Amino acid sequence: MIERYTLPEMKAVWSEENKFRKWLDVEIYACEALAELGQVPPEALAEIKEKANFDVRRIAEIEAVTNHDIIAFTTNVAEYVGEAGKYIHLGLTSSDVLDTAMAALMKEAGRYLLVRLEKLKEALLEKAVEHRNTVMIGRTHGIHAEPITFGLKMLLWVDEVERSIRRMERAVDTVSVGKISGVVGTYANINPRVEAHVCAKLDLAPAKLSTQVLQRDRHAEYLTTIAVIGSSLDKFATELRSLQRTDILEVEEQFKKGQKGSSAMPHKRNPITGERISGLARLLRGNALAAMENVALWNERDISHSSVERVIVPDSTITLDYMLAKLTDIITNLQVYPENMLKNIDRTHGLIFSQRVLLALIEEKGLTRERAYELVQRNAMQSWRTGESFRSLLLKDGDVTSLLTPQELDELFDYNYHLKNVDLIYSRFGL
């Protein structure tokens, strides 16, 4: 269900065809290095490079008998190559091929995710610029706090996506490592120059040291990075879902022509895509936990990680790719309602200016913090209970009016005061 929404490029990364193509690349590059070392005759190398191929269905047929994927693969390749096939996989162990090819695939998938992240950043930047001065209430604990702008909210997310980009770049670098070092990593039956050649061809770094496998802390970093990014998307989606609530309705996912919100209630316009993003983030976090469980293997290698990775690595990259695409679409087509933002600012009858009054009584009128807090809070609590204007209550309070004039109070109830540093914040982003 998820895959059909993803870019064809991401689906293609994890296709059986691409996986076996990477395996074949590793085998052919190893033959090239062995030929340079004089272990594969030049004519055999030429024949291998000309004829080497595979058939996905045929590999499956052979594996059904051998119960070993690499043997099934090399057997099928040898069927294409003929006599020269005996030089394929010479001195290699299965994990030399599997781990090095997996690193190449994870690097390829990571690059697509970086493209998606850049597109999300662009969409958020566009909204941040558009709504630089669109005033809304800031909320803490779900309660009205003080005014911000919707653009600042978008810019905050830009900053987080930029961190996600840097994390993903580091994670891709961490997994972009290959190994062609034999059954326990000692190069006993394979020259280290083979590893260097194969890795250079695949744009990977040779591992400084490996066992039979690359160490799985690398894969754990990659998948936990994906989970962290997914959690950021969950955060963004959760905020938008909150702001779409009927009693708030400051933003709304695009509701397309012909779309239906409920089988029972024709009026419903639900934030279904945001909810889907939040749900899928849970899968990514679960997969990250499985990746950390894969770090501890017996001795120089066991196979407990293999079955897990066949699921969590493709699934996590495909899922994050989908989530990024859908959130970018939400942001690009987001319905923003500035008039509702202004209405909501006024819902607390001026209580959001309580800190301004508090500070004026302390800094300008010389009251102790305790006395100033007492004066402001008693009027604020009455406003909460009765719904009467906070400013009106202050004007009725002789203790307050003995210190603050009506004109001074007017100046304290101006939300533009809270936005005086918006341009400074934007300048940090070159905007």
Short mmCIF file of C-alpha atoms in Angstrom, two decimals:
data_model
loop_
_atom_site.label_atom_id
_atom_site.label_comp_id
_atom_site.label_asym_id
_atom_site.label_seq_id
_atom_site.Cartn_x
_atom_site.Cartn_y
_atom_site.Cartn_z
CA MET A 1 0.00 0.00 0.00
CA ILE A 2 2.82 2.38 0.86
CA GLU A 3 5.12 1.49 -2.02
CA ARG A 4 2.83 2.66 -4.80
CA TYR A 5 3.05 6.21 -3.47
CA THR A 6 6.85 6.34 -3.40
CA LEU A 7 9.17 7.56 -6.08
CA PRO A 8 9.95 4.87 -8.67
CA GLU A 9 13.62 5.47 -7.86
CA MET A 10 13.25 4.40 -4.22
CA LYS A 11 11.26 1.30 -5.15
CA ALA A 12 13.88 0.43 -7.71
CA VAL A 13 16.68 0.60 -5.12
CA TRP A 14 15.20 -2.36 -3.25
CA SER A 15 14.07 -4.39 -6.24
CA GLU A 16 15.44 -7.90 -6.62
CA GLU A 17 16.93 -6.80 -9.94
CA ASN A 18 18.94 -3.97 -8.34
CA LYS A 19 20.04 -6.13 -5.41
CA PHE A 20 21.44 -8.84 -7.70
CA ARG A 21 22.98 -6.20 -9.95
CA LYS A 22 24.94 -4.89 -6.96
CA TRP A 23 26.00 -8.43 -6.09
CA LEU A 24 27.20 -8.92 -9.65
CA ASP A 25 29.09 -5.63 -9.52
CA VAL A 26 30.95 -6.81 -6.41
CA GLU A 27 31.83 -10.14 -8.06
CA ILE A 28 33.01 -8.56 -11.32
CA TYR A 29 35.07 -5.86 -9.59
CA ALA A 30 36.67 -8.57 -7.46
CA CYS A 31 37.56 -10.45 -10.65
CA GLU A 32 39.12 -7.29 -12.07
CA ALA A 33 41.35 -6.94 -9.01
CA LEU A 34 42.24 -10.64 -9.08
CA ALA A 35 43.17 -10.31 -12.75
CA GLU A 36 45.54 -7.47 -11.88
CA LEU A 37 47.07 -9.77 -9.27
CA GLY A 38 47.47 -12.54 -11.87
CA GLN A 39 44.92 -14.86 -10.27
CA VAL A 40 42.35 -14.58 -13.07
CA PRO A 41 43.52 -14.95 -16.70
CA PRO A 42 42.84 -11.85 -18.86
CA GLU A 43 40.77 -13.89 -21.32
CA ALA A 44 38.64 -15.26 -18.46
CA LEU A 45 38.04 -11.73 -17.12
CA ALA A 46 37.00 -10.58 -20.58
CA GLU A 47 34.57 -13.48 -20.85
CA ILE A 48 33.16 -12.79 -17.39
CA LYS A 49 32.61 -9.11 -18.12
CA GLU A 50 30.99 -9.89 -21.46
CA LYS A 51 28.71 -12.72 -20.39
CA ALA A 52 28.01 -12.33 -16.69
CA ASN A 53 24.30 -11.93 -16.01
CA PHE A 54 21.50 -13.38 -13.92
CA ASP A 55 17.83 -14.23 -13.97
CA VAL A 56 15.78 -13.44 -10.86
CA ARG A 57 13.41 -16.38 -11.40
CA ARG A 58 16.23 -18.81 -12.04
CA ILE A 59 18.01 -17.73 -8.84
CA ALA A 60 14.81 -18.42 -6.91
CA GLU A 61 14.59 -21.89 -8.47
CA ILE A 62 18.16 -22.75 -7.49
CA GLU A 63 17.77 -21.29 -3.97
CA ALA A 64 14.73 -23.49 -3.44
CA VAL A 65 17.17 -26.43 -3.67
CA THR A 66 20.37 -24.98 -2.15
CA ASN A 67 18.68 -22.91 0.57
CA HIS A 68 21.58 -20.44 0.15
CA ASP A 69 21.10 -17.18 -1.69
CA ILE A 70 24.70 -16.44 -2.67
CA ILE A 71 25.31 -19.98 -3.94
CA ALA A 72 22.10 -19.77 -5.95
CA PHE A 73 23.26 -16.45 -7.38
CA THR A 74 26.78 -17.53 -8.31
CA THR A 75 25.43 -20.77 -9.80
CA ASN A 76 23.09 -18.83 -12.04
CA VAL A 77 25.83 -16.38 -13.08
CA ALA A 78 28.09 -19.33 -13.96
CA GLU A 79 25.34 -20.65 -16.22
CA TYR A 80 25.73 -17.49 -18.28
CA VAL A 81 29.52 -17.31 -18.16
CA GLY A 82 30.51 -20.95 -18.69
CA GLU A 83 34.01 -22.24 -17.93
CA ALA A 84 35.33 -18.85 -16.77
CA GLY A 85 32.67 -18.88 -14.06
CA LYS A 86 35.05 -20.82 -11.83
CA TYR A 87 36.91 -17.57 -11.15
CA ILE A 88 33.82 -15.82 -9.80
CA HIS A 89 33.68 -15.57 -5.99
CA LEU A 90 37.30 -16.74 -5.78
CA GLY A 91 38.48 -16.30 -2.17
CA LEU A 92 35.32 -14.46 -1.15
CA THR A 93 32.80 -15.36 1.51
CA SER A 94 29.09 -14.65 1.19
CA SER A 95 29.14 -11.67 3.54
CA ASP A 96 31.82 -10.01 1.43
CA VAL A 97 29.21 -9.74 -1.28
CA LEU A 98 26.15 -9.25 0.89
CA ASP A 99 27.51 -6.55 3.18
CA THR A 100 29.34 -4.60 0.52
CA ALA A 101 26.33 -4.63 -1.78
CA MET A 102 24.03 -3.70 1.11
CA ALA A 103 26.25 -0.71 1.88
CA ALA A 104 25.95 0.43 -1.74
CA LEU A 105 22.16 0.02 -1.62
CA MET A 106 21.85 1.90 1.69
CA LYS A 107 23.97 4.71 0.29
CA GLU A 108 21.77 4.88 -2.79
CA ALA A 109 18.58 4.93 -0.68
CA GLY A 110 20.06 7.54 1.64
CA ARG A 111 20.72 9.85 -1.27
CA TYR A 112 17.07 9.69 -2.30
CA LEU A 113 16.06 10.50 1.26
CA LEU A 114 18.34 13.53 1.19
CA VAL A 115 16.60 14.74 -1.97
CA ARG A 116 13.25 14.36 -0.22
CA LEU A 117 14.50 16.26 2.83
CA GLU A 118 15.68 19.13 0.65
CA LYS A 119 12.25 19.32 -1.00
CA LEU A 120 10.53 19.42 2.39
CA LYS A 121 12.90 22.17 3.50
CA GLU A 122 12.04 24.20 0.41
CA ALA A 123 8.29 23.83 1.06
CA LEU A 124 8.71 24.90 4.69
CA LEU A 125 10.87 27.86 3.70
CA GLU A 126 8.22 29.02 1.27
CA LYS A 127 5.59 28.95 4.00
CA ALA A 128 7.97 30.62 6.47
CA VAL A 129 8.52 33.53 4.08
CA GLU A 130 4.83 33.80 3.19
CA HIS A 131 3.70 33.87 6.84
CA ARG A 132 6.59 35.79 8.36
CA ASN A 133 4.16 38.28 9.93
CA THR A 134 1.03 36.12 10.23
CA VAL A 135 0.26 36.53 13.92
CA MET A 136 -1.00 33.58 15.95
CA ILE A 137 -1.01 32.57 19.58
CA GLY A 138 1.85 30.53 20.93
CA ARG A 139 0.80 27.69 23.21
CA THR A 140 2.49 25.91 26.08
CA HIS A 141 0.87 22.89 27.75
CA GLY A 142 -1.88 23.37 25.16
CA ILE A 143 -2.75 26.71 26.81
CA HIS A 144 -2.48 30.16 25.24
CA ALA A 145 0.86 31.74 26.10
CA GLU A 146 2.00 34.78 24.05
CA PRO A 147 1.85 35.78 20.36
CA ILE A 148 4.20 34.35 17.75
CA THR A 149 3.89 34.16 13.97
CA PHE A 150 3.01 31.14 11.90
CA GLY A 151 6.14 31.84 9.88
CA LEU A 152 8.28 31.35 12.99
CA LYS A 153 6.70 27.94 13.49
CA MET A 154 7.59 27.00 9.91
CA LEU A 155 11.10 28.41 10.29
CA LEU A 156 11.62 26.36 13.44
CA TRP A 157 10.85 23.27 11.37
CA VAL A 158 13.23 24.40 8.64
CA ASP A 159 15.97 24.44 11.26
CA GLU A 160 15.04 20.92 12.38
CA VAL A 161 14.98 19.61 8.81
CA GLU A 162 18.44 21.10 8.27
CA ARG A 163 19.63 19.08 11.25
CA SER A 164 17.94 16.02 9.77
CA ILE A 165 19.84 16.58 6.54
CA ARG A 166 23.13 16.73 8.39
CA ARG A 167 22.25 13.61 10.39
CA MET A 168 21.32 11.73 7.23
CA GLU A 169 24.54 12.78 5.53
CA ARG A 170 26.54 11.45 8.49
CA ALA A 171 24.53 8.22 8.56
CA VAL A 172 25.06 7.66 4.83
CA ASP A 173 28.77 8.26 5.32
CA THR A 174 28.82 5.76 8.21
CA VAL A 175 27.28 2.93 6.16
CA SER A 176 29.23 3.71 2.98
CA VAL A 177 31.83 1.08 3.88
CA GLY A 178 32.61 -2.24 2.21
CA LYS A 179 34.56 -5.34 3.15
CA ILE A 180 36.20 -8.06 1.06
CA SER A 181 38.25 -9.67 3.80
CA GLY A 182 37.17 -13.31 3.95
CA VAL A 183 35.52 -15.50 6.50
CA VAL A 184 36.85 -13.86 9.69
CA GLY A 185 38.24 -10.62 8.28
CA THR A 186 41.92 -11.63 8.09
CA TYR A 187 42.30 -11.59 4.26
CA ALA A 188 43.69 -15.13 4.54
CA ASN A 189 42.38 -16.14 1.11
CA ILE A 190 41.94 -12.75 -0.54
CA ASN A 191 44.41 -9.94 -1.12
CA PRO A 192 43.44 -6.65 0.58
CA ARG A 193 43.93 -4.96 -2.79
CA VAL A 194 40.76 -6.68 -3.97
CA GLU A 195 38.78 -4.94 -1.25
CA ALA A 196 40.34 -1.59 -2.11
CA HIS A 197 39.48 -2.02 -5.80
CA VAL A 198 35.88 -3.15 -5.21
CA CYS A 199 35.18 -0.36 -2.74
CA ALA A 200 36.68 2.29 -5.00
CA LYS A 201 34.46 1.12 -7.86
CA LEU A 202 31.36 1.29 -5.64
CA ASP A 203 32.36 4.63 -4.08
CA LEU A 204 32.68 3.04 -0.67
CA ALA A 205 35.47 3.22 1.90
CA PRO A 206 37.18 -0.08 2.83
CA ALA A 207 36.55 -1.04 6.45
CA LYS A 208 39.66 -0.58 8.58
CA LEU A 209 38.85 -3.92 10.17
CA SER A 210 35.96 -6.34 9.92
CA THR A 211 35.05 -9.82 10.99
CA GLN A 212 33.05 -11.91 8.56
CA VAL A 213 30.63 -8.99 8.53
CA LEU A 214 30.65 -5.23 8.76
CA GLN A 215 29.84 -4.22 12.32
CA ARG A 216 26.16 -3.54 12.85
CA ASP A 217 26.54 -0.35 14.84
CA ARG A 218 26.81 1.25 11.40
CA HIS A 219 23.41 -0.03 10.36
CA ALA A 220 21.96 0.91 13.74
CA GLU A 221 23.13 4.49 13.30
CA TYR A 222 21.53 4.62 9.85
CA LEU A 223 18.19 3.27 11.04
CA THR A 224 18.09 5.29 14.25
CA THR A 225 18.77 8.38 12.14
CA ILE A 226 15.80 7.45 9.96
CA ALA A 227 13.73 7.01 13.14
CA VAL A 228 14.78 10.42 14.49
CA ILE A 229 13.83 12.04 11.18
CA GLY A 230 10.52 10.18 11.27
CA SER A 231 9.95 11.47 14.79
CA SER A 232 10.46 15.03 13.58
CA LEU A 233 7.88 14.44 10.85
CA ASP A 234 5.59 13.00 13.52
CA LYS A 235 6.09 16.20 15.53
CA PHE A 236 5.24 18.41 12.55
CA ALA A 237 2.18 16.35 11.64
CA THR A 238 0.98 16.28 15.25
CA GLU A 239 1.19 20.07 15.48
CA LEU A 240 -0.74 20.54 12.24
CA ARG A 241 -3.35 18.04 13.37
CA SER A 242 -3.73 19.96 16.62
CA LEU A 243 -4.13 23.26 14.80
CA GLN A 244 -6.79 21.69 12.54
CA ARG A 245 -9.07 20.85 15.47
CA THR A 246 -12.55 22.29 14.99
CA ASP A 247 -12.24 24.54 18.04
CA ILE A 248 -8.91 25.94 16.75
CA LEU A 249 -8.97 25.59 12.92
CA GLU A 250 -5.94 27.76 12.20
CA VAL A 251 -4.65 25.45 9.48
CA GLU A 252 -6.09 22.55 7.52
CA GLU A 253 -4.88 19.80 5.23
CA GLN A 254 -6.06 20.34 1.67
CA PHE A 255 -9.46 18.68 1.18
CA LYS A 256 -9.61 17.71 -2.49
CA LYS A 257 -12.68 17.74 -4.68
CA GLY A 258 -14.52 14.45 -4.30
CA GLN A 259 -12.73 13.56 -1.07
CA LYS A 260 -14.85 12.05 1.71
CA GLY A 261 -14.08 12.49 5.40
CA SER A 262 -16.40 9.93 6.99
CA SER A 263 -18.71 7.15 5.89
CA ALA A 264 -21.25 8.30 8.49
CA MET A 265 -20.74 12.07 8.79
CA PRO A 266 -20.63 14.01 5.51
CA HIS A 267 -19.34 17.14 7.23
CA LYS A 268 -16.01 15.63 8.33
CA ARG A 269 -12.68 17.00 7.03
CA ASN A 270 -10.11 14.93 8.88
CA PRO A 271 -6.29 15.32 8.96
CA ILE A 272 -5.86 11.77 7.69
CA THR A 273 -2.48 12.19 6.00
CA GLY A 274 -0.94 13.74 9.08
CA GLU A 275 -2.33 10.91 11.16
CA ARG A 276 -0.82 8.43 8.73
CA ILE A 277 2.58 10.10 9.09
CA SER A 278 2.37 9.91 12.88
CA GLY A 279 1.46 6.23 12.71
CA LEU A 280 4.28 5.33 10.34
CA ALA A 281 6.80 7.10 12.57
CA ARG A 282 6.05 4.40 15.15
CA LEU A 283 7.15 1.74 12.67
CA LEU A 284 10.44 3.55 12.09
CA ARG A 285 11.12 3.72 15.82
CA GLY A 286 10.36 0.01 16.15
CA ASN A 287 12.70 -0.80 13.27
CA ALA A 288 15.43 1.30 14.91
CA LEU A 289 15.11 -0.80 18.06
CA ALA A 290 15.48 -3.97 15.97
CA ALA A 291 18.61 -2.48 14.37
CA MET A 292 20.14 -1.90 17.80
CA GLU A 293 19.33 -5.50 18.74
CA ASN A 294 21.34 -6.53 15.66
CA VAL A 295 24.56 -4.97 16.96
CA ALA A 296 25.39 -7.86 19.31
CA LEU A 297 26.38 -10.93 17.27
CA TRP A 298 28.18 -14.06 18.41
CA ASN A 299 31.98 -14.00 18.03
CA GLU A 300 33.03 -13.05 14.49
CA ARG A 301 29.52 -13.43 13.13
CA ASP A 302 26.20 -15.16 13.38
CA ILE A 303 23.21 -14.78 11.08
CA SER A 304 20.59 -13.44 13.50
CA HIS A 305 20.82 -9.96 11.97
CA SER A 306 20.27 -11.04 8.39
CA SER A 307 16.57 -11.87 8.42
CA VAL A 308 15.82 -8.67 10.34
CA GLU A 309 17.72 -6.43 7.94
CA ARG A 310 15.96 -7.87 4.91
CA VAL A 311 12.81 -6.30 6.36
CA ILE A 312 13.81 -3.22 8.32
CA VAL A 313 16.30 -1.61 5.94
CA PRO A 314 14.12 -1.55 2.80
CA ASP A 315 10.95 -0.91 4.81
CA SER A 316 12.42 1.99 6.77
CA THR A 317 13.85 3.80 3.75
CA ILE A 318 10.70 3.26 1.68
CA THR A 319 8.49 4.36 4.57
CA LEU A 320 10.49 7.51 5.29
CA ASP A 321 10.55 8.33 1.58
CA TYR A 322 6.76 8.09 1.56
CA MET A 323 6.38 10.14 4.74
CA LEU A 324 8.61 12.91 3.39
CA ALA A 325 6.69 13.02 0.12
CA LYS A 326 3.32 13.20 1.87
CA LEU A 327 4.37 15.83 4.41
CA THR A 328 5.88 17.96 1.65
CA ASP A 329 2.52 17.76 -0.12
CA ILE A 330 0.69 18.74 3.08
CA ILE A 331 2.93 21.78 3.62
CA THR A 332 2.79 22.87 -0.03
CA ASN A 333 -1.02 22.77 -0.12
CA LEU A 334 -1.68 23.72 3.50
CA GLN A 335 -4.75 25.88 4.06
CA VAL A 336 -3.80 28.67 6.50
CA TYR A 337 -6.50 30.77 8.17
CA PRO A 338 -4.97 34.00 9.57
CA GLU A 339 -8.42 35.35 10.51
CA ASN A 340 -8.96 32.38 12.83
CA MET A 341 -5.53 32.94 14.33
CA LEU A 342 -6.51 36.50 15.23
CA LYS A 343 -9.86 35.34 16.66
CA ASN A 344 -8.10 32.78 18.81
CA ILE A 345 -5.67 35.37 20.15
CA ASP A 346 -8.68 37.27 21.54
CA ARG A 347 -10.34 34.21 23.09
CA THR A 348 -8.63 34.71 26.45
CA HIS A 349 -9.79 38.34 26.71
CA GLY A 350 -6.29 39.80 26.92
CA LEU A 351 -4.80 37.37 29.43
CA ILE A 352 -1.87 36.75 27.10
CA PHE A 353 -0.52 40.18 28.07
CA SER A 354 -0.20 39.27 31.76
CA GLN A 355 3.61 39.05 31.62
CA ARG A 356 3.86 42.52 30.09
CA VAL A 357 1.79 43.97 32.93
CA LEU A 358 3.84 42.01 35.47
CA LEU A 359 7.16 43.31 34.11
CA ALA A 360 5.89 46.88 33.87
CA LEU A 361 4.92 46.84 37.55
CA ILE A 362 8.36 45.45 38.49
CA GLU A 363 10.70 47.25 36.12
CA GLU A 364 8.92 50.58 35.70
CA LYS A 365 6.97 50.97 38.95
CA GLY A 366 9.40 49.37 41.37
CA LEU A 367 7.15 46.69 42.91
CA THR A 368 8.62 43.49 44.25
CA ARG A 369 8.03 40.51 42.00
CA GLU A 370 5.81 38.89 44.62
CA ARG A 371 3.54 41.95 44.97
CA ALA A 372 3.36 42.52 41.21
CA TYR A 373 2.54 38.85 40.62
CA GLU A 374 -0.22 39.01 43.25
CA LEU A 375 -1.88 42.03 41.61
CA VAL A 376 -1.74 40.59 38.10
CA GLN A 377 -2.75 37.06 39.02
CA ARG A 378 -5.84 37.99 41.02
CA ASN A 379 -7.22 39.89 38.02
CA ALA A 380 -6.14 37.17 35.61
CA MET A 381 -7.91 34.48 37.62
CA GLN A 382 -11.08 36.55 37.73
CA SER A 383 -10.91 36.96 33.96
CA TRP A 384 -10.52 33.17 33.61
CA ARG A 385 -13.60 32.58 35.78
CA THR A 386 -15.90 35.27 34.39
CA GLY A 387 -14.71 35.86 30.84
CA GLU A 388 -14.48 39.58 31.56
CA SER A 389 -11.76 41.54 29.76
CA PHE A 390 -8.44 41.34 31.61
CA ARG A 391 -7.71 44.98 30.76
CA SER A 392 -11.12 46.08 32.08
CA LEU A 393 -10.50 44.30 35.36
CA LEU A 394 -7.11 45.94 35.73
CA LEU A 395 -8.71 49.35 35.15
CA LYS A 396 -11.14 48.60 38.00
CA ASP A 397 -8.36 47.60 40.37
CA GLY A 398 -7.31 50.64 42.39
CA ASP A 399 -4.00 49.03 43.36
CA VAL A 400 -3.15 48.74 39.66
CA THR A 401 -4.51 52.11 38.46
CA SER A 402 -2.58 53.85 41.21
CA LEU A 403 0.52 52.70 39.36
CA LEU A 404 -0.45 52.38 35.68
CA THR A 405 -2.46 54.89 33.64
CA PRO A 406 -5.01 53.75 31.02
CA GLN A 407 -2.61 54.89 28.28
CA GLU A 408 0.20 52.82 29.77
CA LEU A 409 -2.09 49.81 29.91
CA ASP A 410 -3.04 50.30 26.25
CA GLU A 411 0.62 50.15 25.32
CA LEU A 412 1.03 46.94 27.31
CA PHE A 413 -1.82 45.27 25.37
CA ASP A 414 -0.16 45.48 21.94
CA TYR A 415 0.84 42.11 20.48
CA ASN A 416 3.33 43.74 18.10
CA TYR A 417 5.61 44.13 21.11
CA HIS A 418 6.07 40.36 21.14
CA LEU A 419 7.09 40.28 17.50
CA LYS A 420 9.79 42.96 17.53
CA ASN A 421 12.61 40.41 17.07
CA VAL A 422 11.03 38.38 14.27
CA ASP A 423 13.28 40.01 11.67
CA LEU A 424 16.35 39.27 13.78
CA ILE A 425 15.41 35.59 13.93
CA TYR A 426 14.81 35.47 10.18
CA SER A 427 18.18 37.12 9.52
CA ARG A 428 19.88 34.09 11.08
CA PHE A 429 18.52 32.11 8.14
CA GLY A 430 19.61 34.69 5.59
CA LEU A 431 16.02 35.87 5.17
#
